[in-house]
PDB file of N, CA and C in Angstrom:
ATOM      1  N   MET A1379      36.218-226.770  77.658  1.00  0.00           N
ATOM      2  CA  MET A1379      35.549-226.842  76.373  1.00  0.00           C
ATOM      3  C   MET A1379      34.143-226.246  76.388  1.00  0.00           C
ATOM      4  N   PRO A1380      33.401-226.368  77.499  1.00  0.00           N
ATOM      5  CA  PRO A1380      32.067-225.740  77.501  1.00  0.00           C
ATOM      6  C   PRO A1380      32.125-224.237  77.241  1.00  0.00           C
ATOM      7  N   ALA A1381      33.133-223.563  77.767  1.00  0.00           N
ATOM      8  CA  ALA A1381      33.261-222.111  77.554  1.00  0.00           C
ATOM      9  C   ALA A1381      33.516-221.807  76.074  1.00  0.00           C
ATOM     10  N   LEU A1382      34.319-222.631  75.419  1.00  0.00           N
ATOM     11  CA  LEU A1382      34.596-222.434  73.995  1.00  0.00           C
ATOM     12  C   LEU A1382      33.332-222.673  73.174  1.00  0.00           C
ATOM     13  N   ARG A1383      32.585-223.726  73.498  1.00  0.00           N
ATOM     14  CA  ARG A1383      31.330-224.003  72.796  1.00  0.00           C
ATOM     15  C   ARG A1383      30.384-222.817  72.918  1.00  0.00           C
ATOM     16  N   LYS A1384      30.228-222.317  74.123  1.00  0.00           N
ATOM     17  CA  LYS A1384      29.337-221.163  74.346  1.00  0.00           C
ATOM     18  C   LYS A1384      29.810-219.950  73.562  1.00  0.00           C
ATOM     19  N   ALA A1385      31.101-219.715  73.566  1.00  0.00           N
ATOM     20  CA  ALA A1385      31.642-218.559  72.853  1.00  0.00           C
ATOM     21  C   ALA A1385      31.410-218.672  71.344  1.00  0.00           C
ATOM     22  N   LEU A1386      31.572-219.868  70.799  1.00  0.00           N
ATOM     23  CA  LEU A1386      31.334-220.074  69.363  1.00  0.00           C
ATOM     24  C   LEU A1386      29.863-219.891  69.019  1.00  0.00           C
ATOM     25  N   ILE A1387      28.992-220.416  69.856  1.00  0.00           N
ATOM     26  CA  ILE A1387      27.548-220.262  69.625  1.00  0.00           C
ATOM     27  C   ILE A1387      27.168-218.781  69.694  1.00  0.00           C
ATOM     28  N   ARG A1388      27.668-218.100  70.699  1.00  0.00           N
ATOM     29  CA  ARG A1388      27.369-216.678  70.871  1.00  0.00           C
ATOM     30  C   ARG A1388      27.843-215.874  69.647  1.00  0.00           C
ATOM     31  N   ARG A1389      29.052-216.149  69.193  1.00  0.00           N
ATOM     32  CA  ARG A1389      29.591-215.435  68.040  1.00  0.00           C
ATOM     33  C   ARG A1389      28.824-215.777  66.762  1.00  0.00           C
ATOM     34  N   ALA A1390      28.465-217.049  66.586  1.00  0.00           N
ATOM     35  CA  ALA A1390      27.682-217.443  65.420  1.00  0.00           C
ATOM     36  C   ALA A1390      26.343-216.708  65.404  1.00  0.00           C
ATOM     37  N   ARG A1391      25.746-216.590  66.566  1.00  0.00           N
ATOM     38  CA  ARG A1391      24.463-215.865  66.657  1.00  0.00           C
ATOM     39  C   ARG A1391      24.658-214.401  66.257  1.00  0.00           C
ATOM     40  N   GLU A1392      25.741-213.794  66.703  1.00  0.00           N
ATOM     41  CA  GLU A1392      26.035-212.407  66.308  1.00  0.00           C
ATOM     42  C   GLU A1392      26.173-212.273  64.792  1.00  0.00           C
ATOM     43  N   ILE A1393      26.833-213.242  64.180  1.00  0.00           N
ATOM     44  CA  ILE A1393      27.087-213.198  62.744  1.00  0.00           C
ATOM     45  C   ILE A1393      25.780-213.218  61.949  1.00  0.00           C
ATOM     46  N   ILE A1394      24.803-214.015  62.401  1.00  0.00           N
ATOM     47  CA  ILE A1394      23.546-214.132  61.649  1.00  0.00           C
ATOM     48  C   ILE A1394      22.384-213.400  62.318  1.00  0.00           C
ATOM     49  N   GLN A1395      22.661-212.591  63.297  1.00  0.00           N
ATOM     50  CA  GLN A1395      21.604-211.850  63.998  1.00  0.00           C
ATOM     51  C   GLN A1395      20.722-211.062  63.021  1.00  0.00           C
ATOM     52  N   ASP A1396      21.347-210.368  62.088  1.00  0.00           N
ATOM     53  CA  ASP A1396      20.611-209.609  61.078  1.00  0.00           C
ATOM     54  C   ASP A1396      20.133-210.593  60.013  1.00  0.00           C
ATOM     55  N   PRO A1397      18.842-210.656  59.742  1.00  0.00           N
ATOM     56  CA  PRO A1397      18.345-211.593  58.728  1.00  0.00           C
ATOM     57  C   PRO A1397      19.025-211.414  57.359  1.00  0.00           C
ATOM     58  N   ALA A1398      19.510-210.227  57.074  1.00  0.00           N
ATOM     59  CA  ALA A1398      20.203-209.993  55.790  1.00  0.00           C
ATOM     60  C   ALA A1398      21.535-210.721  55.733  1.00  0.00           C
ATOM     61  N   CYS A1399      22.045-211.170  56.871  1.00  0.00           N
ATOM     62  CA  CYS A1399      23.332-211.886  56.932  1.00  0.00           C
ATOM     63  C   CYS A1399      23.152-213.393  57.066  1.00  0.00           C
ATOM     64  N   TRP A1400      21.929-213.864  56.968  1.00  0.00           N
ATOM     65  CA  TRP A1400      21.598-215.278  57.146  1.00  0.00           C
ATOM     66  C   TRP A1400      21.165-215.882  55.820  1.00  0.00           C
ATOM     67  N   THR A1401      21.487-217.154  55.608  1.00  0.00           N
ATOM     68  CA  THR A1401      21.061-217.860  54.415  1.00  0.00           C
ATOM     69  C   THR A1401      20.663-219.289  54.756  1.00  0.00           C
ATOM     70  N   GLN A1402      20.055-219.936  53.796  1.00  0.00           N
ATOM     71  CA  GLN A1402      19.689-221.340  53.915  1.00  0.00           C
ATOM     72  C   GLN A1402      20.282-222.120  52.749  1.00  0.00           C
ATOM     73  N   SER A1403      20.439-223.410  52.941  1.00  0.00           N
ATOM     74  CA  SER A1403      20.871-224.351  51.895  1.00  0.00           C
ATOM     75  C   SER A1403      22.281-224.141  51.372  1.00  0.00           C
ATOM     76  N   ALA A1404      23.077-223.375  52.070  1.00  0.00           N
ATOM     77  CA  ALA A1404      24.503-223.205  51.751  1.00  0.00           C
ATOM     78  C   ALA A1404      25.181-222.701  53.008  1.00  0.00           C
ATOM     79  N   ALA A1405      26.422-223.086  53.222  1.00  0.00           N
ATOM     80  CA  ALA A1405      27.147-222.635  54.411  1.00  0.00           C
ATOM     81  C   ALA A1405      27.343-221.125  54.400  1.00  0.00           C
ATOM     82  N   ALA A1406      27.575-220.583  53.188  1.00  0.00           N
ATOM     83  CA  ALA A1406      27.739-219.126  53.035  1.00  0.00           C
ATOM     84  C   ALA A1406      27.445-218.753  51.591  1.00  0.00           C
ATOM     85  N   ARG A1407      27.179-217.459  51.407  1.00  0.00           N
ATOM     86  CA  ARG A1407      26.925-216.933  50.069  1.00  0.00           C
ATOM     87  C   ARG A1407      27.660-215.606  49.905  1.00  0.00           C
ATOM     88  N   ASP A1408      28.054-215.330  48.674  1.00  0.00           N
ATOM     89  CA  ASP A1408      28.708-214.047  48.379  1.00  0.00           C
ATOM     90  C   ASP A1408      27.645-213.014  47.996  1.00  0.00           C
ATOM     91  N   GLN A1409      28.081-211.846  47.563  1.00  0.00           N
ATOM     92  CA  GLN A1409      27.132-210.770  47.245  1.00  0.00           C
ATOM     93  C   GLN A1409      26.239-211.093  46.046  1.00  0.00           C
ATOM     94  N   LEU A1410      26.655-212.065  45.236  1.00  0.00           N
ATOM     95  CA  LEU A1410      25.834-212.496  44.102  1.00  0.00           C
ATOM     96  C   LEU A1410      24.976-213.715  44.439  1.00  0.00           C
ATOM     97  N   GLN A1411      24.941-214.077  45.706  1.00  0.00           N
ATOM     98  CA  GLN A1411      24.159-215.210  46.223  1.00  0.00           C
ATOM     99  C   GLN A1411      24.711-216.569  45.822  1.00  0.00           C
ATOM    100  N   ARG A1412      25.968-216.617  45.380  1.00  0.00           N
ATOM    101  CA  ARG A1412      26.606-217.896  45.043  1.00  0.00           C
ATOM    102  C   ARG A1412      27.064-218.571  46.330  1.00  0.00           C
ATOM    103  N   ALA A1413      26.910-219.879  46.394  1.00  0.00           N
ATOM    104  CA  ALA A1413      27.389-220.655  47.540  1.00  0.00           C
ATOM    105  C   ALA A1413      28.914-220.645  47.544  1.00  0.00           C
ATOM    106  N   ILE A1414      29.489-220.289  48.702  1.00  0.00           N
ATOM    107  CA  ILE A1414      30.947-220.258  48.853  1.00  0.00           C
ATOM    108  C   ILE A1414      31.309-220.736  50.251  1.00  0.00           C
ATOM    109  N   SER A1415      32.588-220.868  50.498  1.00  0.00           N
ATOM    110  CA  SER A1415      33.070-221.278  51.822  1.00  0.00           C
ATOM    111  C   SER A1415      32.801-220.181  52.845  1.00  0.00           C
ATOM    112  N   PRO A1416      32.371-220.561  54.041  1.00  0.00           N
ATOM    113  CA  PRO A1416      32.178-219.553  55.082  1.00  0.00           C
ATOM    114  C   PRO A1416      33.502-218.921  55.528  1.00  0.00           C
ATOM    115  N   ARG A1417      34.602-219.505  55.127  1.00  0.00           N
ATOM    116  CA  ARG A1417      35.911-218.972  55.466  1.00  0.00           C
ATOM    117  C   ARG A1417      36.431-217.990  54.424  1.00  0.00           C
ATOM    118  N   SER A1418      35.672-217.808  53.358  1.00  0.00           N
ATOM    119  CA  SER A1418      36.061-216.874  52.297  1.00  0.00           C
ATOM    120  C   SER A1418      35.848-215.431  52.754  1.00  0.00           C
ATOM    121  N   ASN A1419      36.747-214.573  52.333  1.00  0.00           N
ATOM    122  CA  ASN A1419      36.585-213.139  52.614  1.00  0.00           C
ATOM    123  C   ASN A1419      35.402-212.551  51.850  1.00  0.00           C
ATOM    124  N   ASP A1420      34.925-213.244  50.837  1.00  0.00           N
ATOM    125  CA  ASP A1420      33.789-212.770  50.035  1.00  0.00           C
ATOM    126  C   ASP A1420      32.438-213.161  50.626  1.00  0.00           C
ATOM    127  N   ALA A1421      32.441-213.960  51.677  1.00  0.00           N
ATOM    128  CA  ALA A1421      31.183-214.395  52.281  1.00  0.00           C
ATOM    129  C   ALA A1421      30.456-213.203  52.907  1.00  0.00           C
ATOM    130  N   LYS A1422      29.164-213.098  52.598  1.00  0.00           N
ATOM    131  CA  LYS A1422      28.328-212.013  53.110  1.00  0.00           C
ATOM    132  C   LYS A1422      27.165-212.530  53.954  1.00  0.00           C
ATOM    133  N   LYS A1423      26.724-213.751  53.660  1.00  0.00           N
ATOM    134  CA  LYS A1423      25.611-214.381  54.368  1.00  0.00           C
ATOM    135  C   LYS A1423      26.057-215.769  54.815  1.00  0.00           C
ATOM    136  N   TYR A1424      25.528-216.205  55.948  1.00  0.00           N
ATOM    137  CA  TYR A1424      25.928-217.490  56.516  1.00  0.00           C
ATOM    138  C   TYR A1424      24.704-218.254  57.003  1.00  0.00           C
ATOM    139  N   CYS A1425      24.749-219.557  56.874  1.00  0.00           N
ATOM    140  CA  CYS A1425      23.794-220.382  57.600  1.00  0.00           C
ATOM    141  C   CYS A1425      24.375-220.544  59.007  1.00  0.00           C
ATOM    142  N   ALA A1426      23.650-221.170  59.906  1.00  0.00           N
ATOM    143  CA  ALA A1426      24.127-221.297  61.281  1.00  0.00           C
ATOM    144  C   ALA A1426      25.427-222.114  61.355  1.00  0.00           C
ATOM    145  N   ILE A1427      25.540-223.164  60.561  1.00  0.00           N
ATOM    146  CA  ILE A1427      26.774-223.964  60.563  1.00  0.00           C
ATOM    147  C   ILE A1427      27.927-223.138  59.975  1.00  0.00           C
ATOM    148  N   GLY A1428      27.642-222.400  58.920  1.00  0.00           N
ATOM    149  CA  GLY A1428      28.668-221.530  58.330  1.00  0.00           C
ATOM    150  C   GLY A1428      29.119-220.479  59.338  1.00  0.00           C
ATOM    151  N   ALA A1429      28.179-219.950  60.122  1.00  0.00           N
ATOM    152  CA  ALA A1429      28.523-218.967  61.144  1.00  0.00           C
ATOM    153  C   ALA A1429      29.365-219.595  62.257  1.00  0.00           C
ATOM    154  N   LEU A1430      29.049-220.830  62.633  1.00  0.00           N
ATOM    155  CA  LEU A1430      29.881-221.530  63.623  1.00  0.00           C
ATOM    156  C   LEU A1430      31.293-221.758  63.071  1.00  0.00           C
ATOM    157  N   ASP A1431      31.370-222.107  61.795  1.00  0.00           N
ATOM    158  CA  ASP A1431      32.667-222.313  61.157  1.00  0.00           C
ATOM    159  C   ASP A1431      33.470-221.005  61.137  1.00  0.00           C
ATOM    160  N   LYS A1432      32.815-219.913  60.786  1.00  0.00           N
ATOM    161  CA  LYS A1432      33.491-218.616  60.779  1.00  0.00           C
ATOM    162  C   LYS A1432      33.946-218.235  62.194  1.00  0.00           C
ATOM    163  N   ALA A1433      33.113-218.496  63.178  1.00  0.00           N
ATOM    164  CA  ALA A1433      33.475-218.213  64.569  1.00  0.00           C
ATOM    165  C   ALA A1433      34.702-219.031  64.978  1.00  0.00           C
ATOM    166  N   ALA A1434      34.752-220.284  64.546  1.00  0.00           N
ATOM    167  CA  ALA A1434      35.910-221.128  64.831  1.00  0.00           C
ATOM    168  C   ALA A1434      37.165-220.572  64.142  1.00  0.00           C
ATOM    169  N   GLN A1435      37.012-220.157  62.888  1.00  0.00           N
ATOM    170  CA  GLN A1435      38.131-219.595  62.137  1.00  0.00           C
ATOM    171  C   GLN A1435      38.678-218.347  62.844  1.00  0.00           C
ATOM    172  N   GLU A1436      37.795-217.504  63.338  1.00  0.00           N
ATOM    173  CA  GLU A1436      38.223-216.293  64.023  1.00  0.00           C
ATOM    174  C   GLU A1436      39.076-216.605  65.251  1.00  0.00           C
ATOM    175  N   ARG A1437      38.925-217.794  65.796  1.00  0.00           N
ATOM    176  CA  ARG A1437      39.716-218.232  66.950  1.00  0.00           C
ATOM    177  C   ARG A1437      40.911-219.095  66.535  1.00  0.00           C
ATOM    178  N   GLY A1438      41.131-219.182  65.233  1.00  0.00           N
ATOM    179  CA  GLY A1438      42.267-219.956  64.743  1.00  0.00           C
ATOM    180  C   GLY A1438      42.040-221.454  64.727  1.00  0.00           C
ATOM    181  N   LEU A1439      40.778-221.863  64.755  1.00  0.00           N
ATOM    182  CA  LEU A1439      40.440-223.286  64.776  1.00  0.00           C
ATOM    183  C   LEU A1439      39.971-223.760  63.407  1.00  0.00           C
ATOM    184  N   SER A1440      40.298-224.976  63.044  1.00  0.00           N
ATOM    185  CA  SER A1440      39.816-225.532  61.787  1.00  0.00           C
ATOM    186  C   SER A1440      38.356-225.929  61.952  1.00  0.00           C
ATOM    187  N   ASP A1441      37.685-226.171  60.827  1.00  0.00           N
ATOM    188  CA  ASP A1441      36.279-226.577  60.886  1.00  0.00           C
ATOM    189  C   ASP A1441      36.126-227.947  61.545  1.00  0.00           C
ATOM    190  N   ARG A1442      37.167-228.712  61.612  1.00  0.00           N
ATOM    191  CA  ARG A1442      37.102-230.032  62.267  1.00  0.00           C
ATOM    192  C   ARG A1442      36.796-229.915  63.762  1.00  0.00           C
ATOM    193  N   TRP A1443      37.114-228.772  64.332  1.00  0.00           N
ATOM    194  CA  TRP A1443      36.835-228.557  65.750  1.00  0.00           C
ATOM    195  C   TRP A1443      35.340-228.577  66.030  1.00  0.00           C
ATOM    196  N   LEU A1444      34.516-228.234  65.050  1.00  0.00           N
ATOM    197  CA  LEU A1444      33.075-228.236  65.283  1.00  0.00           C
ATOM    198  C   LEU A1444      32.592-229.627  65.661  1.00  0.00           C
ATOM    199  N   VAL A1445      33.108-230.644  65.002  1.00  0.00           N
ATOM    200  CA  VAL A1445      32.719-232.016  65.311  1.00  0.00           C
ATOM    201  C   VAL A1445      33.257-232.420  66.688  1.00  0.00           C
ATOM    202  N   GLU A1446      34.429-231.917  67.032  1.00  0.00           N
ATOM    203  CA  GLU A1446      34.998-232.218  68.343  1.00  0.00           C
ATOM    204  C   GLU A1446      34.229-231.535  69.477  1.00  0.00           C
ATOM    205  N   LEU A1447      33.755-230.326  69.217  1.00  0.00           N
ATOM    206  CA  LEU A1447      33.092-229.529  70.260  1.00  0.00           C
ATOM    207  C   LEU A1447      31.603-229.811  70.385  1.00  0.00           C
ATOM    208  N   PHE A1448      30.970-230.139  69.269  1.00  0.00           N
ATOM    209  CA  PHE A1448      29.528-230.374  69.246  1.00  0.00           C
ATOM    210  C   PHE A1448      29.261-231.784  68.745  1.00  0.00           C
ATOM    211  N   SER A1449      28.241-232.415  69.239  1.00  0.00           N
ATOM    212  CA  SER A1449      27.919-233.759  68.767  1.00  0.00           C
ATOM    213  C   SER A1449      27.396-233.682  67.328  1.00  0.00           C
ATOM    214  N   VAL A1450      27.534-234.784  66.624  1.00  0.00           N
ATOM    215  CA  VAL A1450      27.016-234.873  65.265  1.00  0.00           C
ATOM    216  C   VAL A1450      25.501-234.647  65.296  1.00  0.00           C
ATOM    217  N   LEU A1451      24.852-235.147  66.321  1.00  0.00           N
ATOM    218  CA  LEU A1451      23.408-234.961  66.468  1.00  0.00           C
ATOM    219  C   LEU A1451      23.059-233.478  66.577  1.00  0.00           C
ATOM    220  N   THR A1452      23.818-232.737  67.377  1.00  0.00           N
ATOM    221  CA  THR A1452      23.579-231.302  67.535  1.00  0.00           C
ATOM    222  C   THR A1452      23.799-230.569  66.210  1.00  0.00           C
ATOM    223  N   LEU A1453      24.895-230.871  65.537  1.00  0.00           N
ATOM    224  CA  LEU A1453      25.180-230.212  64.258  1.00  0.00           C
ATOM    225  C   LEU A1453      24.104-230.539  63.224  1.00  0.00           C
ATOM    226  N   SER A1454      23.620-231.769  63.222  1.00  0.00           N
ATOM    227  CA  SER A1454      22.547-232.164  62.300  1.00  0.00           C
ATOM    228  C   SER A1454      21.261-231.393  62.603  1.00  0.00           C
ATOM    229  N   GLN A1455      20.979-231.222  63.877  1.00  0.00           N
ATOM    230  CA  GLN A1455      19.795-230.467  64.277  1.00  0.00           C
ATOM    231  C   GLN A1455      19.907-229.005  63.821  1.00  0.00           C
ATOM    232  N   VAL A1456      21.085-228.418  63.961  1.00  0.00           N
ATOM    233  CA  VAL A1456      21.292-227.036  63.522  1.00  0.00           C
ATOM    234  C   VAL A1456      21.048-226.923  62.019  1.00  0.00           C
ATOM    235  N   ILE A1457      21.590-227.856  61.251  1.00  0.00           N
ATOM    236  CA  ILE A1457      21.395-227.832  59.800  1.00  0.00           C
ATOM    237  C   ILE A1457      19.915-227.971  59.462  1.00  0.00           C
ATOM    238  N   ARG A1458      19.250-228.922  60.099  1.00  0.00           N
ATOM    239  CA  ARG A1458      17.841-229.174  59.805  1.00  0.00           C
ATOM    240  C   ARG A1458      16.979-227.942  60.099  1.00  0.00           C
ATOM    241  N   VAL A1459      17.164-227.347  61.263  1.00  0.00           N
ATOM    242  CA  VAL A1459      16.370-226.173  61.624  1.00  0.00           C
ATOM    243  C   VAL A1459      16.716-225.003  60.700  1.00  0.00           C
ATOM    244  N   ASN A1460      17.998-224.800  60.444  1.00  0.00           N
ATOM    245  CA  ASN A1460      18.400-223.692  59.580  1.00  0.00           C
ATOM    246  C   ASN A1460      17.749-223.779  58.199  1.00  0.00           C
ATOM    247  N   ASP A1461      17.737-224.980  57.634  1.00  0.00           N
ATOM    248  CA  ASP A1461      17.272-225.139  56.258  1.00  0.00           C
ATOM    249  C   ASP A1461      15.779-225.400  56.114  1.00  0.00           C
ATOM    250  N   SER A1462      15.080-225.676  57.206  1.00  0.00           N
ATOM    251  CA  SER A1462      13.651-225.995  57.075  1.00  0.00           C
ATOM    252  C   SER A1462      12.742-225.015  57.819  1.00  0.00           C
ATOM    253  N   GLN A1463      13.337-224.145  58.644  1.00  0.00           N
ATOM    254  CA  GLN A1463      12.516-223.198  59.397  1.00  0.00           C
ATOM    255  C   GLN A1463      12.981-221.780  59.118  1.00  0.00           C
ATOM    256  N   ASP A1464      12.432-220.826  59.856  1.00  0.00           N
ATOM    257  CA  ASP A1464      12.759-219.425  59.580  1.00  0.00           C
ATOM    258  C   ASP A1464      13.897-218.904  60.453  1.00  0.00           C
ATOM    259  N   HIS A1465      14.255-217.673  60.214  1.00  0.00           N
ATOM    260  CA  HIS A1465      15.373-217.026  60.910  1.00  0.00           C
ATOM    261  C   HIS A1465      15.181-217.041  62.424  1.00  0.00           C
ATOM    262  N   SER A1466      14.010-216.733  62.894  1.00  0.00           N
ATOM    263  CA  SER A1466      13.781-216.696  64.344  1.00  0.00           C
ATOM    264  C   SER A1466      13.950-218.084  64.969  1.00  0.00           C
ATOM    265  N   ALA A1467      13.605-219.124  64.234  1.00  0.00           N
ATOM    266  CA  ALA A1467      13.754-220.488  64.759  1.00  0.00           C
ATOM    267  C   ALA A1467      15.229-220.852  64.962  1.00  0.00           C
ATOM    268  N   ILE A1468      16.086-220.465  64.024  1.00  0.00           N
ATOM    269  CA  ILE A1468      17.495-220.810  64.185  1.00  0.00           C
ATOM    270  C   ILE A1468      18.129-219.986  65.300  1.00  0.00           C
ATOM    271  N   LEU A1469      17.719-218.727  65.452  1.00  0.00           N
ATOM    272  CA  LEU A1469      18.235-217.927  66.576  1.00  0.00           C
ATOM    273  C   LEU A1469      17.788-218.523  67.900  1.00  0.00           C
ATOM    274  N   ALA A1470      16.550-218.975  67.970  1.00  0.00           N
ATOM    275  CA  ALA A1470      16.043-219.599  69.196  1.00  0.00           C
ATOM    276  C   ALA A1470      16.804-220.885  69.502  1.00  0.00           C
ATOM    277  N   LEU A1471      17.107-221.672  68.479  1.00  0.00           N
ATOM    278  CA  LEU A1471      17.877-222.895  68.701  1.00  0.00           C
ATOM    279  C   LEU A1471      19.274-222.569  69.217  1.00  0.00           C
ATOM    280  N   LEU A1472      19.924-221.577  68.639  1.00  0.00           N
ATOM    281  CA  LEU A1472      21.261-221.197  69.123  1.00  0.00           C
ATOM    282  C   LEU A1472      21.190-220.719  70.571  1.00  0.00           C
ATOM    283  N   ASP A1473      20.150-219.971  70.910  1.00  0.00           N
ATOM    284  CA  ASP A1473      19.977-219.545  72.309  1.00  0.00           C
ATOM    285  C   ASP A1473      19.835-220.765  73.225  1.00  0.00           C
ATOM    286  N   GLN A1474      19.032-221.720  72.787  1.00  0.00           N
ATOM    287  CA  GLN A1474      18.823-222.933  73.575  1.00  0.00           C
ATOM    288  C   GLN A1474      20.107-223.716  73.741  1.00  0.00           C
ATOM    289  N   LEU A1475      20.856-223.862  72.660  1.00  0.00           N
ATOM    290  CA  LEU A1475      22.125-224.609  72.736  1.00  0.00           C
ATOM    291  C   LEU A1475      23.124-223.917  73.655  1.00  0.00           C
ATOM    292  N   GLU A1476      23.164-222.586  73.605  1.00  0.00           N
ATOM    293  CA  GLU A1476      24.084-221.875  74.483  1.00  0.00           C
ATOM    294  C   GLU A1476      23.767-222.119  75.943  1.00  0.00           C
ATOM    295  N   LYS A1477      22.484-222.157  76.274  1.00  0.00           N
ATOM    296  CA  LYS A1477      22.061-222.408  77.662  1.00  0.00           C
ATOM    297  C   LYS A1477      22.363-223.828  78.094  1.00  0.00           C
ATOM    298  N   GLU A1478      22.271-224.777  77.162  1.00  0.00           N
ATOM    299  CA  GLU A1478      22.502-226.192  77.476  1.00  0.00           C
ATOM    300  C   GLU A1478      23.970-226.541  77.613  1.00  0.00           C
ATOM    301  N   MET A1479      24.842-225.810  76.949  1.00  0.00           N
ATOM    302  CA  MET A1479      26.260-226.159  76.912  1.00  0.00           C
ATOM    303  C   MET A1479      26.951-225.833  78.202  1.00  0.00           C
TER     304      MET A1479
END
């Protein structure tokens, strides 16, 4: 499971690496900036949790796997940093989590 966690974190970081692909206060947004499911084909921007969800989907996993793979505390921290800090802060947190896993 540690390898899967690292792979999901790495992929989520890739998804939001470009600030134009990152958002706050919604798991994902479409081209009109409407909040949508990160699993939608119309999603263009993702928050870190949305990016983790998309990474899980790409591996054929449901979003429920995120709770199984990451603690609720970790997921809460990701949400908090994503929605209250800047793009570089969330990338730094994902880097830190990847090293810790």
